[in-house]
PDB file of C-alpha atoms in Angstrom:
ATOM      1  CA  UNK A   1       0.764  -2.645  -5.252  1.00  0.00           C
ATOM      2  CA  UNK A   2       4.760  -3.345  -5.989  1.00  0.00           C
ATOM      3  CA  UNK A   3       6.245  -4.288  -9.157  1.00  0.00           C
ATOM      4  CA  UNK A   4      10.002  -4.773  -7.056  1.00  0.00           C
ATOM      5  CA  UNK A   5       9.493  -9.178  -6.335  1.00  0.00           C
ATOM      6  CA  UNK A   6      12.439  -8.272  -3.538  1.00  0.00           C
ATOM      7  CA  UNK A   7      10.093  -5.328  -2.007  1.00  0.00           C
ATOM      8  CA  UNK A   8       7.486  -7.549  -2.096  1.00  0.00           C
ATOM      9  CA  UNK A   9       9.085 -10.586  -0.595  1.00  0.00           C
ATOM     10  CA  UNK A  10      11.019  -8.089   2.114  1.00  0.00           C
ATOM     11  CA  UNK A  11       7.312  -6.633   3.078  1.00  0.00           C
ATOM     12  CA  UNK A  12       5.833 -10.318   3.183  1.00  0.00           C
ATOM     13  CA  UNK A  13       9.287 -10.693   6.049  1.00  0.00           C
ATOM     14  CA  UNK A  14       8.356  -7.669   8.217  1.00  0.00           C
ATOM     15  CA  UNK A  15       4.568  -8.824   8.063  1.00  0.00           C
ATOM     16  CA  UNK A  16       5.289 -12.398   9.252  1.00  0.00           C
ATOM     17  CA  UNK A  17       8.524 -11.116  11.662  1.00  0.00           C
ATOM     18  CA  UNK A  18       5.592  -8.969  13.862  1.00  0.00           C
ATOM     19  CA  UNK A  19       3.537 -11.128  13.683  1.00  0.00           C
ATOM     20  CA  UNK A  20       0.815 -10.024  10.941  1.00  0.00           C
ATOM     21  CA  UNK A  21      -1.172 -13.240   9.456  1.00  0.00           C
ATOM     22  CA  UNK A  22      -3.541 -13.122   6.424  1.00  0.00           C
ATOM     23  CA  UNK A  23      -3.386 -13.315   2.584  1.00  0.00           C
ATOM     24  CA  UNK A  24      -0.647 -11.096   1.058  1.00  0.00           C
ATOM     25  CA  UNK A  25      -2.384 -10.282  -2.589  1.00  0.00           C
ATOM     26  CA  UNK A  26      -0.120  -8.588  -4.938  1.00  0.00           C
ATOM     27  CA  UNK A  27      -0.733  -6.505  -8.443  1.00  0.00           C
ATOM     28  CA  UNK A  28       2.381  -5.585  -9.982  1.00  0.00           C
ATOM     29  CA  UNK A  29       1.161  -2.311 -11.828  1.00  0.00           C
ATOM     30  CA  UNK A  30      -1.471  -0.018 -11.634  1.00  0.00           C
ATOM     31  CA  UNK A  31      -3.635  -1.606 -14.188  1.00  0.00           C
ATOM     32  CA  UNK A  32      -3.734  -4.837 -12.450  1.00  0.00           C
ATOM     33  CA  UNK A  33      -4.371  -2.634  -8.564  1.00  0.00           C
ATOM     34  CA  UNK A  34      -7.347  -1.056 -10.813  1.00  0.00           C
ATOM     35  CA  UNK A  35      -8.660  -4.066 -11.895  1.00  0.00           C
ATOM     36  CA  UNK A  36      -8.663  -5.771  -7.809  1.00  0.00           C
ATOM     37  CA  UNK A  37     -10.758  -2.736  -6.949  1.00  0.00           C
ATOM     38  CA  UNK A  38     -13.062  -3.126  -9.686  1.00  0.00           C
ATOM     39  CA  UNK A  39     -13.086  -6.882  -9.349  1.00  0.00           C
ATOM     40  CA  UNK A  40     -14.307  -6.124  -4.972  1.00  0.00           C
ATOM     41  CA  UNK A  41     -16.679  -4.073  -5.836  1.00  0.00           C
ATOM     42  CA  UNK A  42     -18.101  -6.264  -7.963  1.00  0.00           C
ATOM     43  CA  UNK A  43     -18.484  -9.146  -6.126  1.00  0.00           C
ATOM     44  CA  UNK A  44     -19.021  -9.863  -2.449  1.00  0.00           C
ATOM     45  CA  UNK A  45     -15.286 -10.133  -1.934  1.00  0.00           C
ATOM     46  CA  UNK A  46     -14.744  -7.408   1.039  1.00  0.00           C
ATOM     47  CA  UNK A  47     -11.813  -5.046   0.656  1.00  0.00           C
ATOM     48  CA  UNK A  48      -8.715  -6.154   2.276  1.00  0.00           C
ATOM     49  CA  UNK A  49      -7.638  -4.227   5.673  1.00  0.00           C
ATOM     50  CA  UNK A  50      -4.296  -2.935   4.282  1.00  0.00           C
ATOM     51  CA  UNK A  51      -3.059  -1.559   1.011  1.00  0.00           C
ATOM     52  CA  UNK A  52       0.403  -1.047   0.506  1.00  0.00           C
ATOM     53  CA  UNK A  53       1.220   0.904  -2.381  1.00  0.00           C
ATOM     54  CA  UNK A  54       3.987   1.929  -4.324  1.00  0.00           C
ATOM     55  CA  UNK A  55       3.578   5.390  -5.853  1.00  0.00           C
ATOM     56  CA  UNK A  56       5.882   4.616  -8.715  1.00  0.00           C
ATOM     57  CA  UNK A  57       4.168   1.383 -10.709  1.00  0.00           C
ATOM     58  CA  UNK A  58       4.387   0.662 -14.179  1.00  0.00           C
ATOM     59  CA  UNK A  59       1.152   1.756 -16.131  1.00  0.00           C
ATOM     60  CA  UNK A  60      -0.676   3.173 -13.887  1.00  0.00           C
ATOM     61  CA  UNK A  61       0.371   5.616 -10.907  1.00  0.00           C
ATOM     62  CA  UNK A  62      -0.337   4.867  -7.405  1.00  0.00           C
ATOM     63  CA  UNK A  63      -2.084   8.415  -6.896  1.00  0.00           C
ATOM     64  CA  UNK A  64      -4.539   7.352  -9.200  1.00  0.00           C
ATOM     65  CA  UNK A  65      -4.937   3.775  -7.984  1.00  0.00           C
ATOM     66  CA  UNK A  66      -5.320   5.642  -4.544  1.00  0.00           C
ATOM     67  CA  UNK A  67      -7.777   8.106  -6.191  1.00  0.00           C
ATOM     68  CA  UNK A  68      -9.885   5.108  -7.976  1.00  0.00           C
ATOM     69  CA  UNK A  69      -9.796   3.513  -4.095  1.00  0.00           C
ATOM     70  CA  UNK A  70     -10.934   6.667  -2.276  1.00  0.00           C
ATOM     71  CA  UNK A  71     -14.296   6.406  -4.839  1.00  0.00           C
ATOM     72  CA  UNK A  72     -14.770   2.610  -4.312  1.00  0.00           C
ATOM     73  CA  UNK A  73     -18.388   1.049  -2.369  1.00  0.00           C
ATOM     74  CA  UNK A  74     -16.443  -1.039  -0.449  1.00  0.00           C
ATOM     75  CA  UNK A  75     -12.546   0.408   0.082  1.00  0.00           C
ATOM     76  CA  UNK A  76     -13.425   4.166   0.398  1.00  0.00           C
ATOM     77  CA  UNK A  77     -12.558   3.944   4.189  1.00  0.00           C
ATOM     78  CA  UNK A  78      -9.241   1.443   3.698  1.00  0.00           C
ATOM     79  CA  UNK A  79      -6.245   2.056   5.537  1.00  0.00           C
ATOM     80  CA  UNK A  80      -3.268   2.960   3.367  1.00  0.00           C
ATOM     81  CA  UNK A  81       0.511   3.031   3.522  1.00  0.00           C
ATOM     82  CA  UNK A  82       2.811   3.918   0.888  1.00  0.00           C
ATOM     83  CA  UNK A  83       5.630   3.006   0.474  1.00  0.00           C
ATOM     84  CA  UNK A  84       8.144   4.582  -1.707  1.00  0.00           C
ATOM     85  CA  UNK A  85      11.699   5.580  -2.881  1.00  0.00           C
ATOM     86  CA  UNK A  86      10.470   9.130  -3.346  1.00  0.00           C
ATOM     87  CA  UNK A  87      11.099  11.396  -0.444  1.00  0.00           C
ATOM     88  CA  UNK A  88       9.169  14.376  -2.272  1.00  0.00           C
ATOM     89  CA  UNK A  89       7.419  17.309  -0.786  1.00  0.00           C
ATOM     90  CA  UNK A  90       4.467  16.881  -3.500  1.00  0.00           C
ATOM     91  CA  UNK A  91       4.127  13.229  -3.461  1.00  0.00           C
ATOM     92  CA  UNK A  92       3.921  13.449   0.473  1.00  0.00           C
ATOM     93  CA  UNK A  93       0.998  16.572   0.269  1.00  0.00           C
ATOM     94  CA  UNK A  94      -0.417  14.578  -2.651  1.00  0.00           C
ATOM     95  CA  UNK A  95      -0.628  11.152  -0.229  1.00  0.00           C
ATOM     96  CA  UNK A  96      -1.895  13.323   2.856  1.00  0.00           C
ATOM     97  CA  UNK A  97      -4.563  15.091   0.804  1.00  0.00           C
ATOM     98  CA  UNK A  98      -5.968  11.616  -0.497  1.00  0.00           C
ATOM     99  CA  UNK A  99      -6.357  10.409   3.034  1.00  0.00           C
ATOM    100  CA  UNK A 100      -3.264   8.221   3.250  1.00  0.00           C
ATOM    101  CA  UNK A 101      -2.878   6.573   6.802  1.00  0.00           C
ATOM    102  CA  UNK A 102       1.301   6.429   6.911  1.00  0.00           C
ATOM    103  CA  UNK A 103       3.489   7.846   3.770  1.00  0.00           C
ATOM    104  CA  UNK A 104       6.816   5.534   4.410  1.00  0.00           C
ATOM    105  CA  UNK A 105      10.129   5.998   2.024  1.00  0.00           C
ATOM    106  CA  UNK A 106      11.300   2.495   1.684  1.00  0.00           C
ATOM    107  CA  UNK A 107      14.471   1.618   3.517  1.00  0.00           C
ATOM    108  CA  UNK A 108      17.850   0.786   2.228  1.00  0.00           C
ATOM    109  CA  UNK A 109      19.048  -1.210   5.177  1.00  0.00           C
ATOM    110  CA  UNK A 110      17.561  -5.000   5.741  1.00  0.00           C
ATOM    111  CA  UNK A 111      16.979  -4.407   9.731  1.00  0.00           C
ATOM    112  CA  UNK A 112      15.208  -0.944   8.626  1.00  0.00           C
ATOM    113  CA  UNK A 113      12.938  -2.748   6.192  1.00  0.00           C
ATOM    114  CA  UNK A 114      12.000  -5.629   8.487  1.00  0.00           C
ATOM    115  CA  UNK A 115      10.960  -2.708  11.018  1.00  0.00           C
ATOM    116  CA  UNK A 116       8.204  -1.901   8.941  1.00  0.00           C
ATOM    117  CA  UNK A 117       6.282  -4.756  10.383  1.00  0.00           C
ATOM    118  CA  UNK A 118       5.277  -3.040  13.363  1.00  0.00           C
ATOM    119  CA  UNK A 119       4.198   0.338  11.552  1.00  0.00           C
ATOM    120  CA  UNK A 120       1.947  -2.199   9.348  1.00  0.00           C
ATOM    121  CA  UNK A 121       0.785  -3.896  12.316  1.00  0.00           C
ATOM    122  CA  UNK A 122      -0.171  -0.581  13.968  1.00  0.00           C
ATOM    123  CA  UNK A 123      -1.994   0.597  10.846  1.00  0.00           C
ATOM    124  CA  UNK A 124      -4.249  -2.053  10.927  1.00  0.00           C
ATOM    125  CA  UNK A 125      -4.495  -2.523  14.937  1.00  0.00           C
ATOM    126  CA  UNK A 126      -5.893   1.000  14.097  1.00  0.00           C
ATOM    127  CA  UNK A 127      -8.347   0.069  11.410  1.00  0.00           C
ATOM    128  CA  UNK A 128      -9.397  -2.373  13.573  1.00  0.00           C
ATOM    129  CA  UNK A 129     -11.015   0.264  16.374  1.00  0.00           C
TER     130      UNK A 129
END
């Protein structure tokens, strides 16, 4: 969940740079992250392996797009990174206490951003087990 089209093209880079394939689905506020989650458990769409989530999206917060994840059927259990300008105590204890795999401030430098690849790739190599 990113409503920055450069974050979101710079993830898509890392992803395909270590080597990550599969469908990059995007929701560019919180009302729109809600509304994914509503729309898997819903259907028999399965929950994708990965969410990346910006804490700060319009409408909606991330914590509560998180918190609306942690009491989906079929996400519950999802691996989670954020990823985030804030470098904040609370929002770190907030994202550890709602089960968040990796809390990640985002990167000003290119190099640094394309890194994030691997930590992704790890995430889900874990989620995988």
């Amino acid at each position: 969940m990113e409503d920055n089209p450069a974050d979101v093209i710079l993830v898509r880079e890392a992803l395909e740079e270590h080597g990550v394939e599969g469908e990059l689905l995007v929701a560019s506020d919180g009302e729109k992250a809600l509304a994914v989650i509503q729309e898997i458990d819903c259907d028999a769409a399965s929950c994708p392996d990965l969410f990346i989530i910006d804490l700060n999206i319009p409408k909606k917060p991330g914590r509560e797009v998180i918190k609306r994840m942690r009491d989906s059927l079929k996400c519950k259990d999802a691996e989670i990174a954020i990823l985030s300008s804030s470098d904040s105590a609370p929002d770190k204890e907030d994202a550890r206490r709602l089960g968040v795999s990796r809390y990640i401030r985002k990167p000003s430098r290119l190099d640094e951003f394309l890194s994030l690849g691997a930590i992704f790739k790890a995430i889900l190599g874990r989620g995988a087990n």
